[in-house]
Coordinates of C-alpha atoms and ligand atoms in Angstrom, one line a residue:
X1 CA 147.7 119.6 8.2
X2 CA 150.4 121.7 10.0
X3 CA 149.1 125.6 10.5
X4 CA 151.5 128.2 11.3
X5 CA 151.1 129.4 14.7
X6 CA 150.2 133.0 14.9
X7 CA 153.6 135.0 15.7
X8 CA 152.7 138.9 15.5
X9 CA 156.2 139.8 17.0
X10 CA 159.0 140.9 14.2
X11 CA 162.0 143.0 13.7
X12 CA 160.0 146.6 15.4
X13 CA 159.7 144.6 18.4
X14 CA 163.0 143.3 18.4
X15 CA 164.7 146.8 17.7
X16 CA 162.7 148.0 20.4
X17 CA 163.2 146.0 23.2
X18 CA 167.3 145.9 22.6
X19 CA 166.8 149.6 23.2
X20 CA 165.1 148.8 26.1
X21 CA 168.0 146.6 27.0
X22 CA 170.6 149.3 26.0
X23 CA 169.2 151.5 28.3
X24 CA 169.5 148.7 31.3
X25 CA 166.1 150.5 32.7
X26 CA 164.1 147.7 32.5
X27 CA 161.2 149.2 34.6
X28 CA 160.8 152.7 35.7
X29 CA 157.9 152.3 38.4
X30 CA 158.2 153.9 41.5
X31 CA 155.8 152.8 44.3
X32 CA 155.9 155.9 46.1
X33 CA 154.7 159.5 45.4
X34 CA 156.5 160.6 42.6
X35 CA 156.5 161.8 38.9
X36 CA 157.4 157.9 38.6
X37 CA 154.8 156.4 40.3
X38 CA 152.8 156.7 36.9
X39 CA 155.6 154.6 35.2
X40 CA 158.6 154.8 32.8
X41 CA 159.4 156.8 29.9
X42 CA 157.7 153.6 27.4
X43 CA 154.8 153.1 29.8
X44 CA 153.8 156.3 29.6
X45 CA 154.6 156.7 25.8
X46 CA 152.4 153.3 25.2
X47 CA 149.7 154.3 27.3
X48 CA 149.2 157.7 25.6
X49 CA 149.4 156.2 22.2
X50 CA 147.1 153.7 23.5
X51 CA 144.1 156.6 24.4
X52 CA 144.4 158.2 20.4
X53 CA 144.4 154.5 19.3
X54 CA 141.1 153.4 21.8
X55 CA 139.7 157.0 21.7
X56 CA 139.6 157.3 25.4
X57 CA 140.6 159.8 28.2
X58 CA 142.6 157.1 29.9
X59 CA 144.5 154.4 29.1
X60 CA 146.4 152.2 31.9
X61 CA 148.9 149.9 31.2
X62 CA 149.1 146.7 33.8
X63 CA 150.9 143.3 33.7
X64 CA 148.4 141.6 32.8
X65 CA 144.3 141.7 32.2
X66 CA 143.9 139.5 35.3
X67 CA 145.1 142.2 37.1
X68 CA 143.4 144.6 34.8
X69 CA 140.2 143.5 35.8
X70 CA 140.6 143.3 39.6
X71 CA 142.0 147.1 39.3
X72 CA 138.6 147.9 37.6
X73 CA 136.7 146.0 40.3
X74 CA 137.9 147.8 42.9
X75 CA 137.9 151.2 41.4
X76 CA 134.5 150.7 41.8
X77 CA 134.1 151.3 45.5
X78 CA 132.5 147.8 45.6
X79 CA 131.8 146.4 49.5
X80 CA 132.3 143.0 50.6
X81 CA 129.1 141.0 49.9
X82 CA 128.0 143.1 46.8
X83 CA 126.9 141.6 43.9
X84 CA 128.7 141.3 40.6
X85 CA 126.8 139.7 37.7
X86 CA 129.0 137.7 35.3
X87 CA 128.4 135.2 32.2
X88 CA 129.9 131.5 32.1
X89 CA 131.3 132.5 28.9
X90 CA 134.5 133.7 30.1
X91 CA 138.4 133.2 31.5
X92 CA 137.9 132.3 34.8
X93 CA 139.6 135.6 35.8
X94 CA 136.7 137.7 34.6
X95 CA 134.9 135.9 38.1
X96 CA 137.5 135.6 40.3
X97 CA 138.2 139.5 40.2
X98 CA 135.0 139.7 41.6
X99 CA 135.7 137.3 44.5
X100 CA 139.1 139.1 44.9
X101 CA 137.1 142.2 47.1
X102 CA 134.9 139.7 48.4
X103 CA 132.3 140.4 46.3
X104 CA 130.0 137.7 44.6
X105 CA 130.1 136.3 41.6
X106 CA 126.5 136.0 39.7
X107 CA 126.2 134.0 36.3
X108 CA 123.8 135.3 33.9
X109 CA 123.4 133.1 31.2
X110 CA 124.5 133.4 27.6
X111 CA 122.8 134.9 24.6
X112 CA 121.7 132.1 22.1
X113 CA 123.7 133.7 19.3
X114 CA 126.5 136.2 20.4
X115 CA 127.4 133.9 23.5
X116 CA 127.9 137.2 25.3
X117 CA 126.1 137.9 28.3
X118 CA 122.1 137.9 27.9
X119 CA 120.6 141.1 28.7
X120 CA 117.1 139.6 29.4
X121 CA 119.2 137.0 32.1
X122 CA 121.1 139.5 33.8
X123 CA 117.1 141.5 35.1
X124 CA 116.6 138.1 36.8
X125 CA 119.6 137.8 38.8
X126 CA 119.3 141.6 39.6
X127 CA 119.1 142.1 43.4
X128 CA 119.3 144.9 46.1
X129 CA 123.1 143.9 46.3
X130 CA 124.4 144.1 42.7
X131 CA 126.7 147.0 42.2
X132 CA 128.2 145.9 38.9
X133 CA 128.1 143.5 35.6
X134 CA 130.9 142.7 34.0
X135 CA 130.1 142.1 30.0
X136 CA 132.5 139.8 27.9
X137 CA 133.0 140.3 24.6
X138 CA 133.2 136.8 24.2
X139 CA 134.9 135.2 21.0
X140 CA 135.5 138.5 19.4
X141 CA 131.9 140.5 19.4
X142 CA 130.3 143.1 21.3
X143 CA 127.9 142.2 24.3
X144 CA 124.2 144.3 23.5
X145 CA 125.8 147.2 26.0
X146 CA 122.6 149.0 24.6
X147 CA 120.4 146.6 25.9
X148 CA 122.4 145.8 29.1
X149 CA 122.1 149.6 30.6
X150 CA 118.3 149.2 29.8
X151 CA 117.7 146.5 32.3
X152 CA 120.1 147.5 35.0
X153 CA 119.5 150.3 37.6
X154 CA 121.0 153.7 36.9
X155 CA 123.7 152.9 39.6
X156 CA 124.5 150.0 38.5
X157 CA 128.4 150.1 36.7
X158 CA 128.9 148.2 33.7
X159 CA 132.9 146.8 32.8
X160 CA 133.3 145.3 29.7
X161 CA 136.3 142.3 29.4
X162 CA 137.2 143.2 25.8
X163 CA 140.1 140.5 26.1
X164 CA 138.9 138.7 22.9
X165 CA 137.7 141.4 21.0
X166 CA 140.2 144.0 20.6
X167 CA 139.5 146.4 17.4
X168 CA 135.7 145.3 17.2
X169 CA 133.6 147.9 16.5
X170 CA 129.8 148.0 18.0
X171 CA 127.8 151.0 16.6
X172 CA 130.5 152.7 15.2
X173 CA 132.1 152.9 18.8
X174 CA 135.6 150.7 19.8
X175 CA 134.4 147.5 21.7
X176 CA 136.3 148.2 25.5
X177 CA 134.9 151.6 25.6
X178 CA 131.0 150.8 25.2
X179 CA 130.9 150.8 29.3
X180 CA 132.0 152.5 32.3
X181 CA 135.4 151.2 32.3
X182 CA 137.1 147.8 30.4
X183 CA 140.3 146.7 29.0
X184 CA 142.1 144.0 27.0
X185 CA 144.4 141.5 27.7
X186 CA 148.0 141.3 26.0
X187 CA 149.0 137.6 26.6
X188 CA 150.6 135.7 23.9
X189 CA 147.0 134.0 22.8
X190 CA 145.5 137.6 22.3
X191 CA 145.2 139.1 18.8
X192 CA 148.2 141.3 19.9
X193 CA 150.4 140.4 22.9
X194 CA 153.5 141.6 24.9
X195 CA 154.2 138.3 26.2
X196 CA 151.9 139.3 29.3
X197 CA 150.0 142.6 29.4
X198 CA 147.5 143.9 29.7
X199 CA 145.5 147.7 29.2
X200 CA 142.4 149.5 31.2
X201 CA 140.7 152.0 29.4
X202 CA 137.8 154.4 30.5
X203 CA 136.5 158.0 29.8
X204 CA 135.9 158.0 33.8
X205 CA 138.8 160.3 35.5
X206 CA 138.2 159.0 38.9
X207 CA 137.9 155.3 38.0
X208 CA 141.2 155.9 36.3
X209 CA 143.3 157.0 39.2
X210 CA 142.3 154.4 41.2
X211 CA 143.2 151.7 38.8
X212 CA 146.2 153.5 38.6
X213 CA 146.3 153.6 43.1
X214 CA 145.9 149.6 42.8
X215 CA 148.3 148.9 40.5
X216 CA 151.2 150.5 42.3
X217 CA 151.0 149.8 46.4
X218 CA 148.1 152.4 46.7
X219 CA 148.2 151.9 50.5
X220 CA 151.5 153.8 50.7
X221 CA 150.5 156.8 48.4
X222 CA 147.2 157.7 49.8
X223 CA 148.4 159.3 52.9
X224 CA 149.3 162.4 50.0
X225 CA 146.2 162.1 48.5
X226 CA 143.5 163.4 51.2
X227 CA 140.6 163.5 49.2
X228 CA 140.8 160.1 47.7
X229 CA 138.8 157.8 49.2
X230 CA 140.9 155.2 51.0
X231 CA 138.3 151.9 50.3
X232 CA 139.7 149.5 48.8
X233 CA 143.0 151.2 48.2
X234 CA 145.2 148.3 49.7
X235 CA 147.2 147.6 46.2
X236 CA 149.3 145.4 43.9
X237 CA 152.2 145.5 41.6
X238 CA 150.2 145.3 38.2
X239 CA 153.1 147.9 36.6
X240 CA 154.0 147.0 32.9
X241 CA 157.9 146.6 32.7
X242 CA 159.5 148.9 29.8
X243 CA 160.6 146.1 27.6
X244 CA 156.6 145.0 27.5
X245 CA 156.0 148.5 26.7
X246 CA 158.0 149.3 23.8
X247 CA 156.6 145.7 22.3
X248 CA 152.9 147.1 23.3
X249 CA 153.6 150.5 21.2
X250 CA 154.8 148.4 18.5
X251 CA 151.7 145.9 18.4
X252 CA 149.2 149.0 18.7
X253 CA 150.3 149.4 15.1
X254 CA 149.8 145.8 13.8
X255 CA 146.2 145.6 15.1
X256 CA 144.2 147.0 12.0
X257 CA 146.1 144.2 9.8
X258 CA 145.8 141.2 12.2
X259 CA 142.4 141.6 12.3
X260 CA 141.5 142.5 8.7
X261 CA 143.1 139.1 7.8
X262 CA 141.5 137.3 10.7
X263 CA 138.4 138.7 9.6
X264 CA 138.9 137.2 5.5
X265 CA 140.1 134.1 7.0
X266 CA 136.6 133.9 9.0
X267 CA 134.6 135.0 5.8
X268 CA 136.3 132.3 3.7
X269 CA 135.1 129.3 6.0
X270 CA 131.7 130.9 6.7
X271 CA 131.8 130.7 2.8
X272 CA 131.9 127.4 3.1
X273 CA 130.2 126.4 5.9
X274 CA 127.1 128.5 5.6
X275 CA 125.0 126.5 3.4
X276 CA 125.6 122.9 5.0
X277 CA 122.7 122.1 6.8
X278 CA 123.1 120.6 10.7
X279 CA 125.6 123.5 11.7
X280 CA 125.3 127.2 12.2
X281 CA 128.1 129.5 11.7
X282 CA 129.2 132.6 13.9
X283 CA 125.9 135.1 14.1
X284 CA 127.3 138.5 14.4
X285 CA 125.1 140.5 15.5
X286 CA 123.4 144.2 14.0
X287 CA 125.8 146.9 14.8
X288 CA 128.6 144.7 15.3
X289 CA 132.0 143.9 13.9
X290 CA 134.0 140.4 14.5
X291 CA 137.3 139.9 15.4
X292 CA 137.2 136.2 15.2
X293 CA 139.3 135.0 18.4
X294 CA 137.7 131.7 18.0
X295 CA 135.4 130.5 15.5
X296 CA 132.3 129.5 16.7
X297 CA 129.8 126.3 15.1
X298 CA 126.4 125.4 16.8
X299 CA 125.6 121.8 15.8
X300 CA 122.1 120.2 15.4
X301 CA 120.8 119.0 18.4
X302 CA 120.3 115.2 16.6
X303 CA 124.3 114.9 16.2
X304 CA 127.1 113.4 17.8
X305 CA 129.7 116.4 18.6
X306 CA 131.8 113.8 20.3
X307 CA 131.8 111.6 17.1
X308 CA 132.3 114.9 14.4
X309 CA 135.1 116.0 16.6
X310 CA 137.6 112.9 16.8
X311 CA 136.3 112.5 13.1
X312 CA 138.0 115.7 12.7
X313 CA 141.0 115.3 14.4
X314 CA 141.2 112.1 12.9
X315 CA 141.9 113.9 9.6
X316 CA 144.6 116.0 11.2
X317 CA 142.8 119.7 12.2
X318 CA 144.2 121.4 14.5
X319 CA 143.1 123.7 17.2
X320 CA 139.1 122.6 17.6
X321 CA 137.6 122.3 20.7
X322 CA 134.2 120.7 21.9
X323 CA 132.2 122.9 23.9
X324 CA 133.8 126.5 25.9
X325 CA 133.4 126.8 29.5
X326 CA 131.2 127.0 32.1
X327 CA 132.9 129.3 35.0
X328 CA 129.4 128.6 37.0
X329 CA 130.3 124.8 37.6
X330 CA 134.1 125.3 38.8
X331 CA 134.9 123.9 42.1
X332 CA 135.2 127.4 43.5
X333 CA 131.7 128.2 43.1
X334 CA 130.2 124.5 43.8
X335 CA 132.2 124.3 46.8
X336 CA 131.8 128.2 47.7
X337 CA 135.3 127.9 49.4
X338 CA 137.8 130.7 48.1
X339 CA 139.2 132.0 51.0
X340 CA 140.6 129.1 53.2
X341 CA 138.3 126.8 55.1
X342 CA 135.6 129.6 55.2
X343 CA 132.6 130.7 52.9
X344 CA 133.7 134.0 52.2
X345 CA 132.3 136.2 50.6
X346 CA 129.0 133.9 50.0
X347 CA 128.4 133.8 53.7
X348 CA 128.5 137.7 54.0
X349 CA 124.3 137.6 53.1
X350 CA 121.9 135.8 54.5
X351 CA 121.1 134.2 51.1
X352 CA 121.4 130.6 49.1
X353 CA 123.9 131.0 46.6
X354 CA 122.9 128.7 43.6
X355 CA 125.6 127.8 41.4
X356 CA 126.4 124.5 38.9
X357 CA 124.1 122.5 36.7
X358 CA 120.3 124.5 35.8
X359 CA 121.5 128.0 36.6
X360 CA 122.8 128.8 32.9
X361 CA 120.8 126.6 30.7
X362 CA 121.8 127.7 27.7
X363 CA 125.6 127.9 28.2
X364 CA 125.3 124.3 29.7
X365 CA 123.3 122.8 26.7
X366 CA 125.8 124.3 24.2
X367 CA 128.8 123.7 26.2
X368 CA 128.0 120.1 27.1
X369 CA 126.3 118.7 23.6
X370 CA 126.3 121.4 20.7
X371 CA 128.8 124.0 20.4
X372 CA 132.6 123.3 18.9
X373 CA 135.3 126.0 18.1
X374 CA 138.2 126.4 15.8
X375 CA 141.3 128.4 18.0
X376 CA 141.6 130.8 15.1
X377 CA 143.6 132.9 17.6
X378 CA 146.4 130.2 18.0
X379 CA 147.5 130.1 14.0
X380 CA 148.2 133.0 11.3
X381 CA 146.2 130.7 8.5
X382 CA 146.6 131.8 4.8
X383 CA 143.3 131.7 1.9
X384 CA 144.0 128.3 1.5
X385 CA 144.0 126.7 4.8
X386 CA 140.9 128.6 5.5
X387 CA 139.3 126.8 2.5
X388 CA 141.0 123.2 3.4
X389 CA 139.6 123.7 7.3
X390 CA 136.4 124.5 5.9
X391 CA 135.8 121.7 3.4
X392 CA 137.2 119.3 5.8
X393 CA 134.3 120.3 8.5
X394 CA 131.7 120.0 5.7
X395 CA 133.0 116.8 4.6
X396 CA 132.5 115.5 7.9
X397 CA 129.0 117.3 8.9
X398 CA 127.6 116.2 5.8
X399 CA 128.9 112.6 5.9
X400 CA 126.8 111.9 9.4
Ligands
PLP501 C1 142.7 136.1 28.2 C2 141.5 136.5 28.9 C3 141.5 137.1 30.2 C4 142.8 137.2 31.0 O1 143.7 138.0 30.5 P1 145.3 137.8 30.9 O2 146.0 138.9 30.2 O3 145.7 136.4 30.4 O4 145.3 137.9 32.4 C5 140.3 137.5 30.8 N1 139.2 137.4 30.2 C6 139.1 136.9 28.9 C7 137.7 136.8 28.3 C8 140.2 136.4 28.3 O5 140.1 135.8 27.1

């Protein structure tokens, strides 16, 4: 079975970045003090469009939502040895942002349905020390944002990593702007994508311009700035180019459709899949939409995973995966060793860092044994190859 892999780039983005090319301005950034240092004539354009599109004050384009993320970090006036509180469930980058300021990486564990961040997890890892949590929107679904604020201290910021879930809705409100500040990542695997890309967004003026400080050599600008606060204002080069710009304004446009049909595509299999017994499909939870980044199954804990999945790709599907992640048992965090020989950040408190097998439980049991994905994100799959992937899962689920 040969699926087409998802291509969202056509002849808008091709018009548009020969323009680009015309023009032989290829990136209009200036990292000085200057009507410039905010970016060229398509950044800007893009990142305006982008704020009607995400219904937000500020939208900030950056190369990437790697970098994205460590802007939004350090916007936060976080100190070295503060506490960030994370999920397994994640791109690595979502933790090493965190360790990027020196500040420390804390799993919470998962949520037994969404796989986003569990609210009730997060009040035990809670400490004098945590400034912020970072919420992933993991798969394509909200994290309870609701339920997150109610367990966290008032001063406690929340960011949400809305990589995967670009255009889900949570409570009528656009997932990405359901905390203090978030963003979404434009890589080619991402529902839309510039190549590499990525966009901030927040209704938070001064969390804005110091995304904005990071991502162009803030050090040098600040001196003209005297009542910024200078911490953590030694910067990058996160600027979008112009030719990912213009491909960003025409992508903005092509979001609504991608994920309408990503959406049937999931319905179709769930269609399927829902009434085989020994599996359980994506639960999405009240309030939520789905975007369907990957497609999640929970298997029976009496099956064999390893056996259903070479069974699987023994009858030629593509893109299925056993298990996710689990960022908590990387050799970073076993190993607390990020910045050469030393323990920095973790040896900033006086504390035992616990990471690795027992912290998460429940991302460990479903990573390890029960959980399997289908990379819906990696193919533009028609009606019928939704029906053939489903039937060929429940052929083999109800065949053990
Ligand atoms: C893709 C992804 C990122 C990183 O985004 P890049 O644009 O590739 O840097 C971070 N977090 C999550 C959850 C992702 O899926």
């Amino acid at each position: 079975m040969i699926l087409k892999r998802h291509n969202p780039i056509g002849s808008d983005e091709i018009e548009a970045v020969n323009e680009v090319l015309k023009s032989g301005i290829l990136s209009d950034f200036l990292g000085a003090e200057s009507k410039k240092f905010y970016g060229g004539k398509r950044v800007l354009e893009f990142e305006e469009e982008a704020k009607e599109f995400f219904k937000v004050d500020h939208a900030i384009s950056v190369n990437s939502w790697t970098s994205g993320l460590i802007c939004t970090v350090g916007s936060l006036d976080v100190e070295p040895g503060d506490e960030i509180i994370t999920t397994p469930w994640t791109m690595c980058a979502t933790a090493t942002s965190i360790l990027h300021w020196n500040a420390i990486p804390i799993f919470a564990d998962i949520d037994k349905d969404s796989f986003c961040i569990s609210p009730d997890s997060i009040k035990s890892c809670l400490s004098s020390k945590t400034k912020a949590i970072i919420g992933v929107d993991i798969f394509g679904q909200s994290a309870d944002y609701e339920a997150i604020r109610n367990v966290i201290p008032e001063n406690v910021k929340i960011i949400s990593d809305t990589a995967q879930a670009p255009g889900a809705i949570r409570n009528g409100k656009i997932c990405g702007t359901l905390s203090d500040i978030g963003g979404y990542s434009f890589n080619y695997h991402k529902h839309i994508h510039t190549g590499e890309g990525g966009l901030i967004v927040t209704n938070d003026e001064k969390l804005a311009e110091r995304c904005r400080l990071i991502r162009n050599h803030a050090e040098a600008v600040i001196e003209s700035r005297p009542s910024s606060p200078i911490n953590n204002m030694i910067g990058f080069n996160f600027r979008m180019g112009e030719i990912e710009a213009a491909i960003a304004k025409c992508q903005l446009n092509k979001l609504d459709v991608i994920v309408k049909n990503r959406q049937k595509i999931a319905d179709i299999i769930t269609g399927i899949l829902a009434k085989v017994k020994g599996i359980q499909c994506p639960q999405v939870s009240t309030g939520n939409t789905h975007v369907y980044y990957m497609y999640s199954l929970i298997l029976d804990e009496n099956l064999d995973r390893k056996n259903i999945v070479s069974q699987l790709v023994k009858k030629g599907i593509e893109g299925v995966s056993e298990g996710y992640t689990n960022i908590h048992r990387l050799p970073v965090f076993l190993n607390k060793k990020a910045y050469g020989n030393s323990s920095i950040p973790w040896n900033l408190n006086k504390k035992n860092y616990l990471y690795g097998n027992g912290t998460c439980p429940i991302a460990e049991k479903y990573h390890d044994k029960q959980v399997f994905t289908l990379a819906l994100n990696h193919f533009d799959m028609d009606e019928n190859d939704a029906v053939r992937v489903a039937n060929l899962i429940k052929d083999v689920i109800e065949s053990q």
